[in-house]
mmCIF file of C-alpha atoms and ligand atoms in Angstrom:
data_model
loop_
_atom_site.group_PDB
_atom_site.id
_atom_site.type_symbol
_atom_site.label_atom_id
_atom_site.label_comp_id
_atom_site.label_asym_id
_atom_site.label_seq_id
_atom_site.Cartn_x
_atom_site.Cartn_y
_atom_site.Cartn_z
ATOM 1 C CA UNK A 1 171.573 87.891 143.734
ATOM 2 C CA UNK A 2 171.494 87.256 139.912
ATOM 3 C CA UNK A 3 167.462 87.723 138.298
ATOM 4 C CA UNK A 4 166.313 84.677 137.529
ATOM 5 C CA UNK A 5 165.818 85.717 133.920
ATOM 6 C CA UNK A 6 165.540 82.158 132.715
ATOM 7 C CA UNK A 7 162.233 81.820 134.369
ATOM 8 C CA UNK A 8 160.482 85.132 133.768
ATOM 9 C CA UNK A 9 159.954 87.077 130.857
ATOM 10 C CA UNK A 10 159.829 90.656 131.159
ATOM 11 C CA UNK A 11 157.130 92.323 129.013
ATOM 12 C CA UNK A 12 157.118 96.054 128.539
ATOM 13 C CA UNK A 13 154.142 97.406 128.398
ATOM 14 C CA UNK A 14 152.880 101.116 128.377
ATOM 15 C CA UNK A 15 156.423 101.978 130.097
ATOM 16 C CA UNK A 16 155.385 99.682 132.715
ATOM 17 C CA UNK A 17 157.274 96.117 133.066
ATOM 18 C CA UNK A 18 155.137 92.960 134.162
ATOM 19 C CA UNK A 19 157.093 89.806 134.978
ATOM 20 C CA UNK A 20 154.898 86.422 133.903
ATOM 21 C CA UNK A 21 155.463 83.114 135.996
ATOM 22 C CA UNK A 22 156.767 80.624 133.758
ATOM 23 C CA UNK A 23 153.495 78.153 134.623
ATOM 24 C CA UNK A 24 151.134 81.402 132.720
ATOM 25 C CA UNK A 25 153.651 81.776 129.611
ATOM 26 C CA UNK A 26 152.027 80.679 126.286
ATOM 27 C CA UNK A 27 154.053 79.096 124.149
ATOM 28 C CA UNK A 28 154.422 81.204 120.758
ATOM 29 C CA UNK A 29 152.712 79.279 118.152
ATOM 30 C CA UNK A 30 154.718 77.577 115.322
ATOM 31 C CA UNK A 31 155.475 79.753 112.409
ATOM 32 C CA UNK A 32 153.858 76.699 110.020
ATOM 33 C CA UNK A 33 150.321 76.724 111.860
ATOM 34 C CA UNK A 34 149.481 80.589 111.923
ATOM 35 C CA UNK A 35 147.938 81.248 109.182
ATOM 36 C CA UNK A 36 150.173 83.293 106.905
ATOM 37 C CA UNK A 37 147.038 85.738 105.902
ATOM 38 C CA UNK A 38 144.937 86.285 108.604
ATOM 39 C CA UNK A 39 141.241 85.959 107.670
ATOM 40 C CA UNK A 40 140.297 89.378 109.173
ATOM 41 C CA UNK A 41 142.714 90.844 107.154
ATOM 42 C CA UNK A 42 141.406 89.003 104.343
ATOM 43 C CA UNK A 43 138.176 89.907 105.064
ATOM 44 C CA UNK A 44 139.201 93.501 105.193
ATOM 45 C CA UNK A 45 141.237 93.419 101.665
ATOM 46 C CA UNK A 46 138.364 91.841 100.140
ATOM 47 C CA UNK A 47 135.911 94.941 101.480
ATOM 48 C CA UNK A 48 138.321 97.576 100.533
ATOM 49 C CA UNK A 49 138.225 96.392 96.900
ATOM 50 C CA UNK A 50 134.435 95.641 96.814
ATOM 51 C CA UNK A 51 132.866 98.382 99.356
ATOM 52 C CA UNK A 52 135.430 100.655 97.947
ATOM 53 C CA UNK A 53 133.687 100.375 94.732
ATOM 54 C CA UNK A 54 130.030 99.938 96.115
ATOM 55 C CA UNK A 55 130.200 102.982 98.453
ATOM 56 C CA UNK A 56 132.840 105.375 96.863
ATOM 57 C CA UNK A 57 133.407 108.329 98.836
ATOM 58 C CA UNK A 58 131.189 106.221 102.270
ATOM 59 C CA UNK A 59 133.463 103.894 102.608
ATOM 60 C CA UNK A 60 136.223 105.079 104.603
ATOM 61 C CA UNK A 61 133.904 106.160 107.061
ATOM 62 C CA UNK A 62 132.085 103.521 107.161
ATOM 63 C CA UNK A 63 135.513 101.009 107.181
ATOM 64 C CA UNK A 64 136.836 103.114 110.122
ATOM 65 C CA UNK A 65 133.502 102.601 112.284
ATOM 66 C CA UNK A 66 133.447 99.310 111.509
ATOM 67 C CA UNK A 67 136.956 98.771 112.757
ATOM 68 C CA UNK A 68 136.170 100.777 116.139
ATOM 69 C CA UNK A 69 134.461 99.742 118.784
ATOM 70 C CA UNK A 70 130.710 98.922 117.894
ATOM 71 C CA UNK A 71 127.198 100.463 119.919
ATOM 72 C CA UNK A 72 124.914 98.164 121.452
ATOM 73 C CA UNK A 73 121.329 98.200 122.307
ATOM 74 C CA UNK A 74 119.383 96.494 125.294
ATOM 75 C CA UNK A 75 116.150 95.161 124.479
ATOM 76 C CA UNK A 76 113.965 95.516 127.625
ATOM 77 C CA UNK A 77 112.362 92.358 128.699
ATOM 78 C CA UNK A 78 108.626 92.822 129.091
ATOM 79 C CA UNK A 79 108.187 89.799 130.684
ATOM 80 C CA UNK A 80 111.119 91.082 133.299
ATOM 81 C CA UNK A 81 110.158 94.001 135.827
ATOM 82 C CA UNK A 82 110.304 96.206 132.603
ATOM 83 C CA UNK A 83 109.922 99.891 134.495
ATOM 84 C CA UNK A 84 112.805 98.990 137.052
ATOM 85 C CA UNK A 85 115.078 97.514 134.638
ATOM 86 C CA UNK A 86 114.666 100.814 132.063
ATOM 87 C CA UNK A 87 115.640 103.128 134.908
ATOM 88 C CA UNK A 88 118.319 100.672 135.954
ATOM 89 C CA UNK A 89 120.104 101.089 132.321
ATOM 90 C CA UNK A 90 118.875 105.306 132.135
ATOM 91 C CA UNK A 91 121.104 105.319 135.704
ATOM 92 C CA UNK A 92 124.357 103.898 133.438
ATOM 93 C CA UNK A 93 124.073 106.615 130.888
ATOM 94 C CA UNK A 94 121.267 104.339 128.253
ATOM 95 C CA UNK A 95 119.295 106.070 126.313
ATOM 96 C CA UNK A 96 115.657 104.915 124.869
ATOM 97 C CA UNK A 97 115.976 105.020 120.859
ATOM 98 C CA UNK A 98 112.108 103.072 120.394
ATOM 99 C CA UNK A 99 110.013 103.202 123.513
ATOM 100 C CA UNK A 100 111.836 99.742 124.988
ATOM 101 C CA UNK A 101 114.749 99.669 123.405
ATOM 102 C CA UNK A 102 117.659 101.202 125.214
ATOM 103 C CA UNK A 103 121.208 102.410 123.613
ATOM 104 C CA UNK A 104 124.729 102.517 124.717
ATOM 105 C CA UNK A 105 128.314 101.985 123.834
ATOM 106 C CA UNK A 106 128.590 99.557 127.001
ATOM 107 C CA UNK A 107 126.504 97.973 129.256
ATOM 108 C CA UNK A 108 126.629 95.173 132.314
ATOM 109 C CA UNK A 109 125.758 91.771 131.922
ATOM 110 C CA UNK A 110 122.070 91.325 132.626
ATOM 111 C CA UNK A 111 120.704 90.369 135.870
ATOM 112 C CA UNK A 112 117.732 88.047 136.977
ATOM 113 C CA UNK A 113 114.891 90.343 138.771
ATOM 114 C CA UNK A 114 112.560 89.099 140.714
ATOM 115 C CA UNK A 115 110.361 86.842 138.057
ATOM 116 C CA UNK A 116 113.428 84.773 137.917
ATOM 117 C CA UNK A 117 114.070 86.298 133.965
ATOM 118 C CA UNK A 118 117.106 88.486 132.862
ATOM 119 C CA UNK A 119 116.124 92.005 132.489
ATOM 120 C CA UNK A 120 117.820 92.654 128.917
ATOM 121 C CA UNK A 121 119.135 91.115 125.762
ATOM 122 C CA UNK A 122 122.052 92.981 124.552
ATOM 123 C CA UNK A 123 122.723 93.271 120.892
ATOM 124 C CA UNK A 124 123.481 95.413 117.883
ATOM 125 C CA UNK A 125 120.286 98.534 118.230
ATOM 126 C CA UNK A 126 119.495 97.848 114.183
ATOM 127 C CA UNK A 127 119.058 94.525 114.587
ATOM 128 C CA UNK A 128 115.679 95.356 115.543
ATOM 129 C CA UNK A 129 114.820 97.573 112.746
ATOM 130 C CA UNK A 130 113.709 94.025 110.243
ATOM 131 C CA UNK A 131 111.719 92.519 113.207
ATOM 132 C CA UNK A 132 109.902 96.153 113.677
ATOM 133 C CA UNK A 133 109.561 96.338 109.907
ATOM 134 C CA UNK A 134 108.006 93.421 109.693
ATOM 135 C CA UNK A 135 105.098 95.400 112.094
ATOM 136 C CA UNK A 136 103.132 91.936 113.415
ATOM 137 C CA UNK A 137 99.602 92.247 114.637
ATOM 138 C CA UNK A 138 97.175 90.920 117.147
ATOM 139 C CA UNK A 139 96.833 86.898 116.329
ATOM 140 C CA UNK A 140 99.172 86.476 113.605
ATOM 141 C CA UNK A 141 101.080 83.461 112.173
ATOM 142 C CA UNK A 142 104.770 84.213 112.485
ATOM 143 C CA UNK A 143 107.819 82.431 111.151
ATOM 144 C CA UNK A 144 111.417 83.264 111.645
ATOM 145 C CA UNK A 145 113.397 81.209 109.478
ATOM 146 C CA UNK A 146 116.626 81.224 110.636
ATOM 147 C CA UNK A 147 116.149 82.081 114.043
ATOM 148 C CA UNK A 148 119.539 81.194 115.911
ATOM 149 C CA UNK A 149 120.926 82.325 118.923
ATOM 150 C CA UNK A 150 117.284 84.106 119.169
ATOM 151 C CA UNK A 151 117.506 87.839 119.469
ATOM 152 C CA UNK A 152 115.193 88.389 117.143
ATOM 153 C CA UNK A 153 112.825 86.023 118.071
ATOM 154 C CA UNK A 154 112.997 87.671 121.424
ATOM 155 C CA UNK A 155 112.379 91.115 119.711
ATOM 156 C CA UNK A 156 109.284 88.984 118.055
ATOM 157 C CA UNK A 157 107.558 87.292 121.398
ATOM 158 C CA UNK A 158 108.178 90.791 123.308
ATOM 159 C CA UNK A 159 105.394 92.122 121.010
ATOM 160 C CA UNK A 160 102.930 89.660 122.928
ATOM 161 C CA UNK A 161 100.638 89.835 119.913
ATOM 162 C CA UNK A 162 101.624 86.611 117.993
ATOM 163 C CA UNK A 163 99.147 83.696 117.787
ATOM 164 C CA UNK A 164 101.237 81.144 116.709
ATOM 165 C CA UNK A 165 105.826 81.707 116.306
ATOM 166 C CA UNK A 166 107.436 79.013 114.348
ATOM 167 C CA UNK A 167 110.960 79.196 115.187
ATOM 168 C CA UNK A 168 113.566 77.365 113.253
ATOM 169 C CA UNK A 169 117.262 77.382 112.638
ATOM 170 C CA UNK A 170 119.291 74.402 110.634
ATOM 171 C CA UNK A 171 121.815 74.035 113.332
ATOM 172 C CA UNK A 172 121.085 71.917 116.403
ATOM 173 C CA UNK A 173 123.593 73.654 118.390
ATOM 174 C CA UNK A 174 122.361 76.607 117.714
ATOM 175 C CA UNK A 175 118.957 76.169 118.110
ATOM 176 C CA UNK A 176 119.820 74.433 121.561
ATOM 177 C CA UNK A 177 121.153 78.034 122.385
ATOM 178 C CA UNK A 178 117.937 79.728 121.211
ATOM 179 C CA UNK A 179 116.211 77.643 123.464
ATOM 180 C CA UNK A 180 118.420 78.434 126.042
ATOM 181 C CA UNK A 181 117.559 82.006 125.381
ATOM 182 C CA UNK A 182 113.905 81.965 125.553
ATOM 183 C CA UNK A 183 114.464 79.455 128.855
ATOM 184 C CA UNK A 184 116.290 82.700 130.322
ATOM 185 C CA UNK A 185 113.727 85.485 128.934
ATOM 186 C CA UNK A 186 110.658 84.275 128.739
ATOM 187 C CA UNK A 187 107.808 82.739 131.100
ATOM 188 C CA UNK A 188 107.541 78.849 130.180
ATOM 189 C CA UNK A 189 103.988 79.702 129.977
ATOM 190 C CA UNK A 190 104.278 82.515 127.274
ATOM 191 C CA UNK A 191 106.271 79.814 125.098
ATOM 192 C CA UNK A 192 103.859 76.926 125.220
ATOM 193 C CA UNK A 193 104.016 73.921 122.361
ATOM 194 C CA UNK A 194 100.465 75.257 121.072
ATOM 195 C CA UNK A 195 102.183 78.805 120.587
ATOM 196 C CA UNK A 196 105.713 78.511 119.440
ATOM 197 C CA UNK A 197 107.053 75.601 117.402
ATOM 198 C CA UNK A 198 110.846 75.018 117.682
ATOM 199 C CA UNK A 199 111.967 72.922 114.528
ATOM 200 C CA UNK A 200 115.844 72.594 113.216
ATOM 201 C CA UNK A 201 115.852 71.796 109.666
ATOM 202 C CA UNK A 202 116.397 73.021 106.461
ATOM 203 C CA UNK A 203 115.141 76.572 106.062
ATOM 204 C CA UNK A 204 114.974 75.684 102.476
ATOM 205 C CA UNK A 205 112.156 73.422 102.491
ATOM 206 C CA UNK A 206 109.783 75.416 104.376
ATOM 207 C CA UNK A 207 107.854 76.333 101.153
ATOM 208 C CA UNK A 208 106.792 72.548 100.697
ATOM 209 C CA UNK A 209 106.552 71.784 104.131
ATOM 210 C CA UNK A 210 104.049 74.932 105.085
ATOM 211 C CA UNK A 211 103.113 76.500 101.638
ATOM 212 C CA UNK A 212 100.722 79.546 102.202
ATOM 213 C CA UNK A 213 100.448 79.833 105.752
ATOM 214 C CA UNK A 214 101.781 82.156 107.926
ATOM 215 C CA UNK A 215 100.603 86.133 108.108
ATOM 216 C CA UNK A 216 104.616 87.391 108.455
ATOM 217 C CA UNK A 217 107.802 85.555 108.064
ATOM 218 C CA UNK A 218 111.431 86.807 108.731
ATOM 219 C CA UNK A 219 114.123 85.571 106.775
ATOM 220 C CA UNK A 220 117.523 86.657 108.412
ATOM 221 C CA UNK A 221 120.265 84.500 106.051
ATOM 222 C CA UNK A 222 123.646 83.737 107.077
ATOM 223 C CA UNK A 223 125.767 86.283 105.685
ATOM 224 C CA UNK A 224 129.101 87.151 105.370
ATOM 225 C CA UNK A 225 128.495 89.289 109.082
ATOM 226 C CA UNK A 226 130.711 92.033 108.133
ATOM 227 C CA UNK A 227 131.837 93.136 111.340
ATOM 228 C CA UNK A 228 132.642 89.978 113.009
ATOM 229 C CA UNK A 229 134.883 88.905 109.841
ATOM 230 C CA UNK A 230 137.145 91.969 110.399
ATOM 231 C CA UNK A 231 137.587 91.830 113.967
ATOM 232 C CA UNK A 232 137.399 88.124 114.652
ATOM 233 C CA UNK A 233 139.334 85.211 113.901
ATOM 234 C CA UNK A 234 136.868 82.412 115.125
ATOM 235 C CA UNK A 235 134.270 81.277 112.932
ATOM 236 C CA UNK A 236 135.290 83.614 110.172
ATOM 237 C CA UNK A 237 133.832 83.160 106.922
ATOM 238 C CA UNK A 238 137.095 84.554 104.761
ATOM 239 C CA UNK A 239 139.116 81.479 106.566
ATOM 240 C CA UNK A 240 140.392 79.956 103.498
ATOM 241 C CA UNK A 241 138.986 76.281 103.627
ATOM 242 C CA UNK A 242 135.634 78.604 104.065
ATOM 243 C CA UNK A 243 135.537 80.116 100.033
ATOM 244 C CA UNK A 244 133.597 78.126 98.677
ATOM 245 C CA UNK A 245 131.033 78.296 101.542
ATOM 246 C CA UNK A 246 131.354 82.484 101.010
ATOM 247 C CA UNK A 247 131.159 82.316 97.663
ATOM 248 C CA UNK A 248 127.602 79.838 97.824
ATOM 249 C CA UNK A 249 126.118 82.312 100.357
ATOM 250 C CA UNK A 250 123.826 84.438 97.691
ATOM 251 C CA UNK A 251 122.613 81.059 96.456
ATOM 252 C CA UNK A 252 121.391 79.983 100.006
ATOM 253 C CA UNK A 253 120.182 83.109 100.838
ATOM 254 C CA UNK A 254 117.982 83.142 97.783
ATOM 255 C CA UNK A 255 116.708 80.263 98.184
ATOM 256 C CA UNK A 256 115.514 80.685 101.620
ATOM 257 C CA UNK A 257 113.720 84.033 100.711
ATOM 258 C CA UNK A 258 112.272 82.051 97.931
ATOM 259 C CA UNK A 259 110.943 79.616 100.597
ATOM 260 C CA UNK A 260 110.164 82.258 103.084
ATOM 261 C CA UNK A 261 108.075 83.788 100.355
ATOM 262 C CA UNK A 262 106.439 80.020 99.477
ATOM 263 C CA UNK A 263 105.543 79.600 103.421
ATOM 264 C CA UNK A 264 103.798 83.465 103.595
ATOM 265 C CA UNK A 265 99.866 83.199 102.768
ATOM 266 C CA UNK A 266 99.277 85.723 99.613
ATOM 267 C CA UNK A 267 98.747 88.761 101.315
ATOM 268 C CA UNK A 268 100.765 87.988 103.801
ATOM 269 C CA UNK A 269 104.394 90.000 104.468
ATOM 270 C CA UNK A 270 107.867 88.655 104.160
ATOM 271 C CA UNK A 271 111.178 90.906 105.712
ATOM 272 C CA UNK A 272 114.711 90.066 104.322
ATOM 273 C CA UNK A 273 117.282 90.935 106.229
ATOM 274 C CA UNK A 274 121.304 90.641 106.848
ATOM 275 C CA UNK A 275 124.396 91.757 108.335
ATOM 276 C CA UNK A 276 126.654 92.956 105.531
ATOM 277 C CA UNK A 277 126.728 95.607 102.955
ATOM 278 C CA UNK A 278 127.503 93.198 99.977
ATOM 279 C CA UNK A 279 124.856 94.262 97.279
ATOM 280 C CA UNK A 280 125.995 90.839 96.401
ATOM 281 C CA UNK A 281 123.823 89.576 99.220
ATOM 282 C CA UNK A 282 121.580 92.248 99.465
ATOM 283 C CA UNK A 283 119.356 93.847 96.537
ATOM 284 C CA UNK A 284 120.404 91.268 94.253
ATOM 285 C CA UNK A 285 119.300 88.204 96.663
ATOM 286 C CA UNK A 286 115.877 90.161 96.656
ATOM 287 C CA UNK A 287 115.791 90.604 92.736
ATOM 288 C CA UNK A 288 116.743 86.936 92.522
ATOM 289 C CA UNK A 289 114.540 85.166 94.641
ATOM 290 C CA UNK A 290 111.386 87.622 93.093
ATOM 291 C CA UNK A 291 112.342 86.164 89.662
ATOM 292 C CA UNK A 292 112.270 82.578 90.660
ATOM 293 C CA UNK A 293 109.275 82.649 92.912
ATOM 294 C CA UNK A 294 107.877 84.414 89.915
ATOM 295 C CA UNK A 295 108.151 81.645 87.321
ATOM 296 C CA UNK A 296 106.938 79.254 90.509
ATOM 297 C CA UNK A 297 103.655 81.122 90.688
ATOM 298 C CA UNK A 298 104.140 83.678 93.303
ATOM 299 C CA UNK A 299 103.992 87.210 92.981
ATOM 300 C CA UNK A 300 105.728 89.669 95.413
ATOM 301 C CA UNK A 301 106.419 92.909 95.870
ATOM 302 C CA UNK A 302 109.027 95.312 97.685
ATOM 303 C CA UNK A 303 107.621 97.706 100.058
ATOM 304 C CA UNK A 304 108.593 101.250 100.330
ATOM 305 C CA UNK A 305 110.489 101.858 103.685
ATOM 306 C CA UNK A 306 111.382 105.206 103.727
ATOM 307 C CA UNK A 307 109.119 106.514 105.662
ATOM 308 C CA UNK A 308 109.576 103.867 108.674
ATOM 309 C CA UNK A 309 113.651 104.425 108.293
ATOM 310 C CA UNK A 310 112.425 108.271 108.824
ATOM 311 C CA UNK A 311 111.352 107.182 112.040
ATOM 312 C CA UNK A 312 114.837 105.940 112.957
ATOM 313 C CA UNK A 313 116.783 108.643 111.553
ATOM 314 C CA UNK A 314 117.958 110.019 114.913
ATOM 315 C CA UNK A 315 119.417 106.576 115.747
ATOM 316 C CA UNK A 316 120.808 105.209 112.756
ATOM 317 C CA UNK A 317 122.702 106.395 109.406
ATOM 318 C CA UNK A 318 120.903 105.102 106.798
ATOM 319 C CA UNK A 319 122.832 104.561 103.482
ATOM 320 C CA UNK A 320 121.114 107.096 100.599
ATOM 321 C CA UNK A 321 119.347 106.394 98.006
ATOM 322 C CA UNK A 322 119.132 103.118 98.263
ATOM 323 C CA UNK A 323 117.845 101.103 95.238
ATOM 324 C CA UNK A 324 115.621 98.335 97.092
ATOM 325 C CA UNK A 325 114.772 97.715 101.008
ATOM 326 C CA UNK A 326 116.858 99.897 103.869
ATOM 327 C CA UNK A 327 120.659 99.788 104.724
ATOM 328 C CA UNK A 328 122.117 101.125 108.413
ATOM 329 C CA UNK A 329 125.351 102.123 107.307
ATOM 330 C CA UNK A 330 128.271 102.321 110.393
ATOM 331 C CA UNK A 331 129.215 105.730 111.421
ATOM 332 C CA UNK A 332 131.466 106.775 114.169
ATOM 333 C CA UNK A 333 128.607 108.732 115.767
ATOM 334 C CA UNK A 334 126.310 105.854 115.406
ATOM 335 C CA UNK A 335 127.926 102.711 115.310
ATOM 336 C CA UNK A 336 125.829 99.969 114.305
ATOM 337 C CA UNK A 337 125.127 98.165 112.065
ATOM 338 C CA UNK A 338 125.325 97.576 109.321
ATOM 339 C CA UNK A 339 121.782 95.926 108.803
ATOM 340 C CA UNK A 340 120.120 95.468 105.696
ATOM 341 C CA UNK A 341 116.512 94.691 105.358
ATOM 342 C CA UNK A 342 113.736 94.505 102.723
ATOM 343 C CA UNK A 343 110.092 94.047 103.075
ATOM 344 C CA UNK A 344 107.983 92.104 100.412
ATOM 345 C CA UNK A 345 104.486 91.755 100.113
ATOM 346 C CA UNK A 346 103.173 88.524 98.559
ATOM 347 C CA UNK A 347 100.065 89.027 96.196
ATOM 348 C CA UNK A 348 99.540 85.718 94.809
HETATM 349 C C1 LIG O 401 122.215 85.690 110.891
HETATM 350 S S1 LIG O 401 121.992 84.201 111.734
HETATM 351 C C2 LIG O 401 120.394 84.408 112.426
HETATM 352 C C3 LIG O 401 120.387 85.317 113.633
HETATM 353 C C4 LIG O 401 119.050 85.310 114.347
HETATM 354 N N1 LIG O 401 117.946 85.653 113.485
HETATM 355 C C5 LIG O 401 119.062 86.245 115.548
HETATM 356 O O1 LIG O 401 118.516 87.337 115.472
HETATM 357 O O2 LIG O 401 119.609 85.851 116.583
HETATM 358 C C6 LIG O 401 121.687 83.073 110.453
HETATM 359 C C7 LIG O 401 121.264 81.698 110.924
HETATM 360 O O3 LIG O 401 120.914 80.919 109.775
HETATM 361 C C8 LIG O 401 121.129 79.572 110.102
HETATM 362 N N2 LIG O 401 121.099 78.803 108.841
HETATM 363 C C9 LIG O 401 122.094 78.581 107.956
HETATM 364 N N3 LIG O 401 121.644 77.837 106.931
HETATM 365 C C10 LIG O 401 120.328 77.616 107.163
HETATM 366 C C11 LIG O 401 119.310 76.897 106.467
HETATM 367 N N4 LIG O 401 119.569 76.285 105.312
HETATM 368 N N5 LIG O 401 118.088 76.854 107.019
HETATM 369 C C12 LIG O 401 117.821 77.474 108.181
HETATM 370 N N6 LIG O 401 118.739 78.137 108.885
HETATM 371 C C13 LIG O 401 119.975 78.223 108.374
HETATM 372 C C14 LIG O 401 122.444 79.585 110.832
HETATM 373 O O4 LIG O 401 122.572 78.436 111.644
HETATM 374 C C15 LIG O 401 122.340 80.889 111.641
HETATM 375 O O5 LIG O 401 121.942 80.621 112.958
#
């Protein structure tokens, strides 16, 4: 009997050949709507010419790991049954990097235990280095700026010492998701009105809206989120119709550390942080936002953080010699990152 070639296609694949009913077939997309340049590949040109300069001899080290697959770390969920779930993730090779914090290249998807909440939050290990750095205390006034989908606020609450979490993100969506998050995580009674404040608005306006108030505030900008832009195509940021949104970002940025800095009491600490390795939107966001906030009155300063990235030095690869704050740099033997994050104290 003659193969019925009009209705399968054959697909050769590792020497192996897979027919595909004609009702799964995808129709190849018309040559008009794929985009002639993808944007990862965009993204990638544009970090060859820029990181190639920034990072010299780093960077194709650094561009391999950050084309390979990435690490991951599981934040333990203290208000999950913490011990059980820690021994759980130990059993599937984990390994603790920071008392709770658990690392691996791949993990399961969380599970409820018996308090109803999901044991872990998965995410990228140095994404907790800015909310560590930013070292709360017993009682204080926290704000996290731009807090969507919530992993660091997550990180924040696990501490257990905050008095008061204002929690804000401009995007609605998003901060529906956060909420989702916390819904999932955390007891309804650990997350009370009187104790965390869940706003969507303007990050940006927080210095009028709460000038000189809260003890720590974490300001974690959009960025260009390095990794994502090279390996995915939704929601990329080098998408064409996207430039002039890219090119704005150091302008937002600034201006939300600027109002991070407005909404911290003097005295009170302020941590910077992002996902890329653009100087761009790194030290020069920092040096920025210190000059305007100077000529509006407020003083700040950076903290040293060598000694706390000391403390991580087994984990992560820290970029050397950096000029102001910390950078995780991506290495194939430690793949994550990368993470930038500066600490600034605010004196008057
Ligand atoms: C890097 S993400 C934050 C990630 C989050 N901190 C976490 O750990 O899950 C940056 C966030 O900034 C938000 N954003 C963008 N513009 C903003 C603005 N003007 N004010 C406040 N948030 C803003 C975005 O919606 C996005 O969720």
């Amino acid at each position: 009997m003659a193969a019925r070639t009009d209705t399968r296609i054959l697909l050769r694949k590792l020497g192996t050949i897979y027919s595909i009913p004609r009702r799964n077939r995808m129709k190849a997309k018309w040559a008009t709507s794929q985009p002639k340049f993808p944007s990862t590949s965009l993204a990638l040109q544009n970090f060859d010419m820029v990181y190639g300069t920034q990072l010299g001899d780093l960077w194709p080290s650094v561009r391999v790991s950050m084309l390979s697959e990435q690490k991951y770390g599981a934040l333990i969920n203290n208000f999950s049954e913490a011990a059980e779930v820690m021994e759980e993730l130990q059993l599937q090779g984990a390994l603790d990097f920071v008392y709770n914090g658990m690392v691996k290249s791949r993990f399961k998807p969380a599970r409820p235990h018996n308090s109803g909440t999901l044991g872990y939050y998965l995410m990228d290990a140095a994404s907790l280095l800015p909310v560590l750095a930013l070292d709360v205390q017993e009682g204080h006034t926290v704000l996290d700026l731009c807090a969507a989908p919530g992993g660091k606020t997550l990180a924040l609450l696990q501490t257990q010492a905050i008095g008061h979490l204002a929690v804000n993100d401009f995007s609605a969506s998003r901060t529906s998701r956060l909420r989702r998050v916390l819904q999932s995580y955390v007891p309804r009674e650990y997350w009370s009105e009187d104790t965390v404040q869940i706003t969507s608005c303007d990050g940006r306006k927080f210095g009028e809206l709460e000038r000189d108030t809260f003890d720590r505030v974490l300001v974690d900008v959009p960025c260009t989120t390095d990794r994502h832009s090279l390996l995915e195509e939704d929601n990329n940021i080098f998408k064409k119709t996207r430039m002039k949104e890219r090119q704005k970002l150091p302008l937002l940025q600034a201006q939300l550390l600027v109002a991070g800095l407005e909404a911290a009491r003097p005295g009170g600490e302020v941590v910077y942080s992002t996902c890329t390795l653009s100087q761009l939107q790194n030290e020069y966001v920092v040096e920025q936002a210190l000059h305007v906030a100077q000529e509006a009155g407020i003083t700040a300063h950076v903290q040293d953080l060598r000694a706390f990235a000391r403390l991580f030095a087994a984990t992560f690869h820290f970029a050397p010699n950096p000029r102001l704050g910390e950078l995780v740099l991506p290495h194939l033997t430690a793949n994550f990152g990368p993470i930038y994050f500066c600490k600034l104290r605010r004196t008057s």
